[in-house]
Tab-separated table of C-alpha atoms in Angstrom:
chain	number	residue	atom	x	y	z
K	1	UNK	CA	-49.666	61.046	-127.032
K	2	UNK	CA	-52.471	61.260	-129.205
K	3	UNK	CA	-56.486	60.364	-128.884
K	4	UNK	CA	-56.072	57.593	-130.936
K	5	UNK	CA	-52.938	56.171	-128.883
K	6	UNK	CA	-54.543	56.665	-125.568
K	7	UNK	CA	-57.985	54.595	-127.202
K	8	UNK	CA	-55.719	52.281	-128.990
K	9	UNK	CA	-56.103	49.156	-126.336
K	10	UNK	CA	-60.270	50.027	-125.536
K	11	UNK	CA	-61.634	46.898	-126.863
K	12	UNK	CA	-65.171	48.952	-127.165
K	13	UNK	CA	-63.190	51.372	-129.503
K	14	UNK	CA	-64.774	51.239	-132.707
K	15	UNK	CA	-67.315	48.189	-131.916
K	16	UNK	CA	-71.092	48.823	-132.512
K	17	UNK	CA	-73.507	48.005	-129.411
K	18	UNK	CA	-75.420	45.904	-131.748
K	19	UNK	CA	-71.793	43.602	-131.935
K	20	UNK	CA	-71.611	43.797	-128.325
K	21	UNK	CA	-74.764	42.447	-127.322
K	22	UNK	CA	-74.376	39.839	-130.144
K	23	UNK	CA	-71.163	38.829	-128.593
K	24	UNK	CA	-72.438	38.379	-125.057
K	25	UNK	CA	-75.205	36.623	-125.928
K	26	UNK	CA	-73.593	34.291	-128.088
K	27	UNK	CA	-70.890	33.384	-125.435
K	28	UNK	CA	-73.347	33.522	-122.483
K	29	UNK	CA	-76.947	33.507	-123.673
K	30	UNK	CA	-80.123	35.418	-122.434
K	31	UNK	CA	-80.695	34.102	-119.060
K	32	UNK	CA	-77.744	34.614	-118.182
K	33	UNK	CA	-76.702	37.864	-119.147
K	34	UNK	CA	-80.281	38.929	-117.347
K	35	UNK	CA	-79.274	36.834	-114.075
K	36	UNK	CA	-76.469	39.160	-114.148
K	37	UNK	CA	-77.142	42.001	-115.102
K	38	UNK	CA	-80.816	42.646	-114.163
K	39	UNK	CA	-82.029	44.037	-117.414
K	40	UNK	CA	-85.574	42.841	-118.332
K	41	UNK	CA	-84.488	43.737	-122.229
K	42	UNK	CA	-82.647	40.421	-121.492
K	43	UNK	CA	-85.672	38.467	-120.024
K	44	UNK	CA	-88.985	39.510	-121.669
K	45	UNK	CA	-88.977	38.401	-125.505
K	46	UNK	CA	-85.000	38.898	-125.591
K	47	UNK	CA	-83.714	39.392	-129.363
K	48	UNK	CA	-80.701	41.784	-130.196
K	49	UNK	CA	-82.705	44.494	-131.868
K	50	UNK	CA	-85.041	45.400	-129.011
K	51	UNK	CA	-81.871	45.317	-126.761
K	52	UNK	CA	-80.055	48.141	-128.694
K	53	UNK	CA	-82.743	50.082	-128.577
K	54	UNK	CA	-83.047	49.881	-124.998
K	55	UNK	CA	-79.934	50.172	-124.331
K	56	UNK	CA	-79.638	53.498	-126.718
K	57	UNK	CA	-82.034	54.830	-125.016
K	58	UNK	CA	-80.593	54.183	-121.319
K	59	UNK	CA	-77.407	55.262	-120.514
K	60	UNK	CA	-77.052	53.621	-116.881
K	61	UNK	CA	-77.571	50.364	-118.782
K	62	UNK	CA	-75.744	50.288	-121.886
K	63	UNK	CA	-72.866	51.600	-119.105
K	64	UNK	CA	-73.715	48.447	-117.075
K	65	UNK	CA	-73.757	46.041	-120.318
K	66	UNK	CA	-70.752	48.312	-121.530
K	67	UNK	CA	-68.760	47.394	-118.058
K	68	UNK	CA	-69.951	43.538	-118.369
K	69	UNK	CA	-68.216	43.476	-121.660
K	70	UNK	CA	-64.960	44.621	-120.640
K	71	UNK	CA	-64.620	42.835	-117.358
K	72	UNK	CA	-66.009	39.517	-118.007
K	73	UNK	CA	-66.286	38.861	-121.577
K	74	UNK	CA	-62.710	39.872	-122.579
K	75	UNK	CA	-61.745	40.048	-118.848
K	76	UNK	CA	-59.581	43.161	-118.037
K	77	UNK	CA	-58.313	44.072	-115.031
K	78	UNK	CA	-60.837	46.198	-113.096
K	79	UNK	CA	-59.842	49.440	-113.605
K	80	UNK	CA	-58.513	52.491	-111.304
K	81	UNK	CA	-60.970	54.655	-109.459
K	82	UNK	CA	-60.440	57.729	-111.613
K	83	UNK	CA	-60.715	55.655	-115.183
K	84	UNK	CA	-63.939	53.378	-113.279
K	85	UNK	CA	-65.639	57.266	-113.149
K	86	UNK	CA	-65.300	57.969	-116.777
K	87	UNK	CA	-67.977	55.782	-118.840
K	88	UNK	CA	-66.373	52.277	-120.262
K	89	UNK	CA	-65.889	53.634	-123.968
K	90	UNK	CA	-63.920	56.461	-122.487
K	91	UNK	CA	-61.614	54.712	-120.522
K	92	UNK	CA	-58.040	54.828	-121.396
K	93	UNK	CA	-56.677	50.704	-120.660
K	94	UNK	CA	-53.089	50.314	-120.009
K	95	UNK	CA	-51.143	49.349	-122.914
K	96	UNK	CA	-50.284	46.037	-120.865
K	97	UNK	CA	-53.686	45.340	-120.444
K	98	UNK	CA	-54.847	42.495	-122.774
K	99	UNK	CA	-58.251	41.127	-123.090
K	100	UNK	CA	-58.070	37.543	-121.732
K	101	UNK	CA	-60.490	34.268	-121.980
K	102	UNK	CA	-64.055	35.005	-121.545
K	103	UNK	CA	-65.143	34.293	-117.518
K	104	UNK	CA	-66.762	31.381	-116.545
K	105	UNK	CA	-70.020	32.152	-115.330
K	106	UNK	CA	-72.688	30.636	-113.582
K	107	UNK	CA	-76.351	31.163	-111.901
K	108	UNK	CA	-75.341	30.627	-108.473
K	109	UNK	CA	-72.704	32.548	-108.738
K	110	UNK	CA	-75.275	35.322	-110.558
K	111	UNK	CA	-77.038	34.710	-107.171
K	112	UNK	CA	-74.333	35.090	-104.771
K	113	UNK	CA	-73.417	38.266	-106.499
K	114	UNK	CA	-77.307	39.974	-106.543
K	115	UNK	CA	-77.244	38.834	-102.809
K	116	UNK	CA	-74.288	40.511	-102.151
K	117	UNK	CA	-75.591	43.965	-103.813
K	118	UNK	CA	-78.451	43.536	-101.905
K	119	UNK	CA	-76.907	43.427	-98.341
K	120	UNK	CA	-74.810	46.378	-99.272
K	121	UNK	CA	-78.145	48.417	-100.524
K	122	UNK	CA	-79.472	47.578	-97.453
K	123	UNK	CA	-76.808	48.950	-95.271
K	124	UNK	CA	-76.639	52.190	-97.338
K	125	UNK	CA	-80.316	52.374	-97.082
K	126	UNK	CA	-79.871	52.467	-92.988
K	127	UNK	CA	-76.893	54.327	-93.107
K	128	UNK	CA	-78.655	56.953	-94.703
K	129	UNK	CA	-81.934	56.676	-92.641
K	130	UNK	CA	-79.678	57.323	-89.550
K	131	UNK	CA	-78.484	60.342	-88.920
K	132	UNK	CA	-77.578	62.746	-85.737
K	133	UNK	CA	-80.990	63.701	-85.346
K	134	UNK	CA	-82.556	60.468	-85.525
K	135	UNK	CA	-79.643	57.547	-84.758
K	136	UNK	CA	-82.746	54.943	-84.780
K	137	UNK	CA	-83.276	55.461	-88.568
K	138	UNK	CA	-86.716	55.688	-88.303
């Protein structure tokens, strides 16, 4: 099977960032996308340009916005632990695998969701304070 097989069903396969960004914003708009996805490129004097740029520059982000794109916009299924390691425009999507309607979002549930991270963070953070030395975590 060739490159261009495997790639074939990637919706980020041959699509700028620039048309990415424009797409998300257009579907979900500014606040949004930054309730989300915690990028300040979306909050402070958003416009698509500066985004790029960022997002060029920043790897962990344009992954992030890359990953937003795929699994809300066009809605894939999430994807297996050993594509979810490779970066979004290098994952191989099952042929069967068709983008769907764009997900319905909203700021509580953008709430819910940053909550959520948050309470995990936390636990990591005292998992990792505690160890055999020190059970207390202090």
């Amino acid at each position: 099977m060739s490159n261009q097989e495997l790639f074939s069903n990637n919706p980020l396969q041959g699509v700028k960032l620039e048309q990415v960004v424009e797409e998300l914003v257009e579907q979900y708009g500014w606040e949004l996308l930054h309730a989300y996805l915690q990028l300040n490129c979306f909050k402070n004097n958003p416009d698509v340009k500066s985004a790029v740029k960022f997002l060029r520059k920043t790897q962990w982000a344009q992954e992030k916005v890359d990953n937003f794109y795929l699994y809300r916009l066009k809605n894939l299924p999430k994807p297996d632990d050993v594509q979810y390691e490779l970066p979004p425009r290098d994952r191989v999507i099952p042929a069967d695998h068709k983008p769907g309607e764009p997900c319905e979002l909203s700021f509580s549930d953008a709430k819910r969701i940053m909550e959520k991270k948050a309470s995990k963070q936390r636990a990591r953070d005292r998992k990792q304070r505690s160890n055999s030395s020190n059970p207390w975590g202090n």
